[in-house]
PDB file of C-alpha atoms in Angstrom:
ATOM      1  CA  VAL A1186      85.412 107.662  89.793  1.00 89.00           C
ATOM      2  CA  GLN A1187      88.237 105.877  88.016  1.00 95.00           C
ATOM      3  CA  LEU A1188      88.426 102.145  87.551  1.00 97.00           C
ATOM      4  CA  VAL A1189      91.834 100.599  86.938  1.00 96.00           C
ATOM      5  CA  GLU A1190      92.066  97.026  85.755  1.00 95.00           C
ATOM      6  CA  SER A1191      94.942  94.623  85.945  1.00 95.00           C
ATOM      7  CA  GLY A1192      95.684  90.948  85.512  1.00 96.00           C
ATOM      8  CA  GLY A1193      95.126  90.238  81.845  1.00 95.00           C
ATOM      9  CA  GLY A1194      97.597  88.384  79.692  1.00 97.00           C
ATOM     10  CA  LEU A1195      98.323  85.310  77.653  1.00 98.00           C
ATOM     11  CA  VAL A1196      97.449  81.872  79.016  1.00 98.00           C
ATOM     12  CA  GLN A1197      97.131  78.391  77.598  1.00 98.00           C
ATOM     13  CA  ALA A1198      93.792  76.679  77.332  1.00 98.00           C
ATOM     14  CA  GLY A1199      92.832  75.136  80.654  1.00 98.00           C
ATOM     15  CA  GLY A1200      94.770  77.732  82.585  1.00 98.00           C
ATOM     16  CA  SER A1201      93.642  80.431  85.007  1.00 98.00           C
ATOM     17  CA  LEU A1202      93.864  84.186  85.385  1.00 98.00           C
ATOM     18  CA  ARG A1203      92.606  86.633  87.973  1.00 98.00           C
ATOM     19  CA  LEU A1204      91.538  90.094  86.946  1.00 98.00           C
ATOM     20  CA  SER A1205      91.387  92.972  89.401  1.00 98.00           C
ATOM     21  CA  CYS A1206      89.533  96.272  89.248  1.00 98.00           C
ATOM     22  CA  ALA A1207      90.438  99.015  91.694  1.00 97.00           C
ATOM     23  CA  ALA A1208      88.121 101.982  92.112  1.00 96.00           C
ATOM     24  CA  SER A1209      89.395 105.410  93.139  1.00 95.00           C
ATOM     25  CA  GLY A1210      86.238 106.017  95.129  1.00 83.00           C
ATOM     26  CA  GLY A1211      82.512 106.347  94.708  1.00 86.00           C
ATOM     27  CA  ILE A1212      81.653 102.829  95.826  1.00 89.00           C
ATOM     28  CA  TYR A1213      78.575 102.780  98.007  1.00 90.00           C
ATOM     29  CA  SER A1214      76.537 100.116  99.693  1.00 89.00           C
ATOM     30  CA  SER A1215      74.003 100.397  96.865  1.00 90.00           C
ATOM     31  CA  SER A1216      76.612  99.902  94.153  1.00 94.00           C
ATOM     32  CA  VAL A1217      76.696  96.971  91.816  1.00 96.00           C
ATOM     33  CA  VAL A1218      79.997  96.048  90.177  1.00 97.00           C
ATOM     34  CA  GLY A1219      80.639  93.650  87.371  1.00 97.00           C
ATOM     35  CA  TRP A1220      82.652  92.336  84.476  1.00 98.00           C
ATOM     36  CA  PHE A1221      82.023  92.344  80.748  1.00 98.00           C
ATOM     37  CA  ARG A1222      84.079  91.307  77.749  1.00 98.00           C
ATOM     38  CA  GLN A1223      84.228  92.126  74.073  1.00 98.00           C
ATOM     39  CA  ALA A1224      85.755  89.940  71.400  1.00 97.00           C
ATOM     40  CA  PRO A1225      86.666  91.333  67.971  1.00 93.00           C
ATOM     41  CA  GLY A1226      83.592  91.833  65.831  1.00 95.00           C
ATOM     42  CA  LYS A1227      81.224  90.997  68.671  1.00 96.00           C
ATOM     43  CA  GLU A1228      79.072  92.972  71.054  1.00 96.00           C
ATOM     44  CA  ARG A1229      80.100  93.573  74.631  1.00 97.00           C
ATOM     45  CA  GLU A1230      78.983  90.605  76.714  1.00 97.00           C
ATOM     46  CA  PHE A1231      77.950  90.477  80.367  1.00 98.00           C
ATOM     47  CA  LEU A1232      79.910  88.019  82.496  1.00 98.00           C
ATOM     48  CA  ALA A1233      79.243  88.542  86.191  1.00 98.00           C
ATOM     49  CA  LEU A1234      78.100  91.015  88.801  1.00 98.00           C
ATOM     50  CA  ILE A1235      78.079  91.361  92.564  1.00 97.00           C
ATOM     51  CA  ARG A1236      76.355  93.720  94.947  1.00 96.00           C
ATOM     52  CA  TRP A1237      78.731  95.783  97.044  1.00 93.00           C
ATOM     53  CA  SER A1238      76.805  95.292 100.262  1.00 92.00           C
ATOM     54  CA  ARG A1239      75.710  91.662  99.999  1.00 86.00           C
ATOM     55  CA  GLU A1240      76.956  88.375  98.693  1.00 81.00           C
ATOM     56  CA  SER A1241      74.562  88.465  95.780  1.00 93.00           C
ATOM     57  CA  THR A1242      76.055  87.420  92.483  1.00 96.00           C
ATOM     58  CA  LEU A1243      74.858  86.719  88.972  1.00 97.00           C
ATOM     59  CA  TYR A1244      76.698  85.006  86.139  1.00 98.00           C
ATOM     60  CA  ALA A1245      76.284  84.519  82.442  1.00 98.00           C
ATOM     61  CA  ASP A1246      75.578  80.905  81.559  1.00 96.00           C
ATOM     62  CA  SER A1247      78.721  80.775  79.456  1.00 94.00           C
ATOM     63  CA  VAL A1248      80.998  81.313  82.456  1.00 96.00           C
ATOM     64  CA  LYS A1249      79.119  80.477  85.639  1.00 94.00           C
ATOM     65  CA  ASP A1250      80.880  77.188  86.333  1.00 94.00           C
ATOM     66  CA  ARG A1251      84.336  78.563  85.530  1.00 98.00           C
ATOM     67  CA  PHE A1252      84.464  82.213  86.621  1.00 98.00           C
ATOM     68  CA  THR A1253      84.008  83.664  90.111  1.00 98.00           C
ATOM     69  CA  ILE A1254      83.437  87.289  91.008  1.00 98.00           C
ATOM     70  CA  SER A1255      84.412  88.601  94.421  1.00 97.00           C
ATOM     71  CA  ARG A1256      85.163  91.891  96.111  1.00 96.00           C
ATOM     72  CA  ASP A1257      87.253  93.422  98.868  1.00 95.00           C
ATOM     73  CA  ASN A1258      85.306  96.321 100.324  1.00 93.00           C
ATOM     74  CA  ARG A1259      88.272  97.645 102.284  1.00 93.00           C
ATOM     75  CA  LYS A1260      90.322  97.990  99.111  1.00 95.00           C
ATOM     76  CA  ASN A1261      87.485  99.201  96.845  1.00 95.00           C
ATOM     77  CA  THR A1262      88.514  96.361  94.554  1.00 97.00           C
ATOM     78  CA  TRP A1263      86.724  93.508  92.857  1.00 97.00           C
ATOM     79  CA  TYR A1264      88.027  90.479  91.084  1.00 98.00           C
ATOM     80  CA  LEU A1265      87.232  87.950  88.412  1.00 98.00           C
ATOM     81  CA  GLN A1266      88.824  84.576  88.931  1.00 98.00           C
ATOM     82  CA  MET A1267      88.820  82.734  85.620  1.00 98.00           C
ATOM     83  CA  ASN A1268      89.494  78.999  85.544  1.00 98.00           C
ATOM     84  CA  SER A1269      89.457  76.394  82.782  1.00 98.00           C
ATOM     85  CA  LEU A1270      89.984  79.080  80.186  1.00 98.00           C
ATOM     86  CA  LYS A1271      89.144  78.341  76.572  1.00 97.00           C
ATOM     87  CA  PRO A1272      90.305  79.975  73.342  1.00 97.00           C
ATOM     88  CA  GLU A1273      86.808  81.408  72.932  1.00 96.00           C
ATOM     89  CA  ASP A1274      87.349  83.376  76.146  1.00 97.00           C
ATOM     90  CA  THR A1275      89.828  85.556  74.257  1.00 98.00           C
ATOM     91  CA  ALA A1276      88.587  89.137  74.472  1.00 98.00           C
ATOM     92  CA  VAL A1277      89.118  92.514  76.061  1.00 98.00           C
ATOM     93  CA  TYR A1278      87.720  92.359  79.576  1.00 98.00           C
ATOM     94  CA  TYR A1279      86.142  95.385  81.225  1.00 98.00           C
ATOM     95  CA  CYS A1280      85.103  96.082  84.774  1.00 98.00           C
ATOM     96  CA  ALA A1281      82.141  98.320  85.410  1.00 98.00           C
ATOM     97  CA  LYS A1282      80.253 100.021  88.204  1.00 97.00           C
ATOM     98  CA  GLY A1283      76.616 100.935  88.383  1.00 96.00           C
ATOM     99  CA  SER A1284      73.706 101.039  90.775  1.00 94.00           C
ATOM    100  CA  GLN A1285      71.320  98.574  89.186  1.00 94.00           C
ATOM    101  CA  TYR A1286      71.305  94.820  89.446  1.00 95.00           C
ATOM    102  CA  SER A1287      71.541  94.493  85.698  1.00 97.00           C
ATOM    103  CA  THR A1288      73.242  92.517  82.959  1.00 97.00           C
ATOM    104  CA  ARG A1289      72.859  95.380  80.470  1.00 97.00           C
ATOM    105  CA  GLN A1290      75.987  97.371  79.760  1.00 97.00           C
ATOM    106  CA  TYR A1291      73.923 100.550  79.438  1.00 96.00           C
ATOM    107  CA  ASP A1292      73.049 100.371  83.130  1.00 96.00           C
ATOM    108  CA  TYR A1293      76.696 100.777  84.120  1.00 97.00           C
ATOM    109  CA  VAL A1294      78.049 104.302  84.343  1.00 95.00           C
ATOM    110  CA  PHE A1295      81.748 103.828  85.045  1.00 97.00           C
ATOM    111  CA  TRP A1296      84.094 101.566  83.116  1.00 98.00           C
ATOM    112  CA  GLY A1297      87.667 100.404  83.297  1.00 97.00           C
ATOM    113  CA  GLN A1298      90.046 100.836  80.404  1.00 96.00           C
ATOM    114  CA  GLY A1299      89.927  97.168  79.453  1.00 97.00           C
ATOM    115  CA  THR A1300      92.531  94.452  79.706  1.00 97.00           C
ATOM    116  CA  GLN A1301      93.358  91.900  77.032  1.00 98.00           C
ATOM    117  CA  VAL A1302      92.973  88.215  77.798  1.00 98.00           C
ATOM    118  CA  THR A1303      94.285  85.819  75.191  1.00 98.00           C
ATOM    119  CA  VAL A1304      93.850  82.073  75.521  1.00 98.00           C
ATOM    120  CA  SER A1305      95.971  79.942  73.228  1.00 97.00           C
ATOM    121  CA  SER A1306      94.973  76.459  72.142  1.00 93.00           C
TER     122      SER A1306
END
């Protein structure tokens, strides 16, 4: 299974970006997909997850009113819509796939390559 991310870039504070993660296969009804990020000098941080078979989502408190996770089952792709971006959102963003409804990075087996998001003030 390969995960390919796209959509990162440079945006001003208050702006929006949408990240995409396309999977080459291996997405099943039991799969859970999500997004994490890692800022320089910090640990990887959970952001959001969604079950592949149901509209069941979970968000980190730091983003739940600004970010939205969604998926397109036909395209094997999931998204992270990020609104009202802040400079502290600057990080490398990773998509991930696992089989557990979990916020722990260690429960995710497959990872994207990461995409840089930079928010200027």
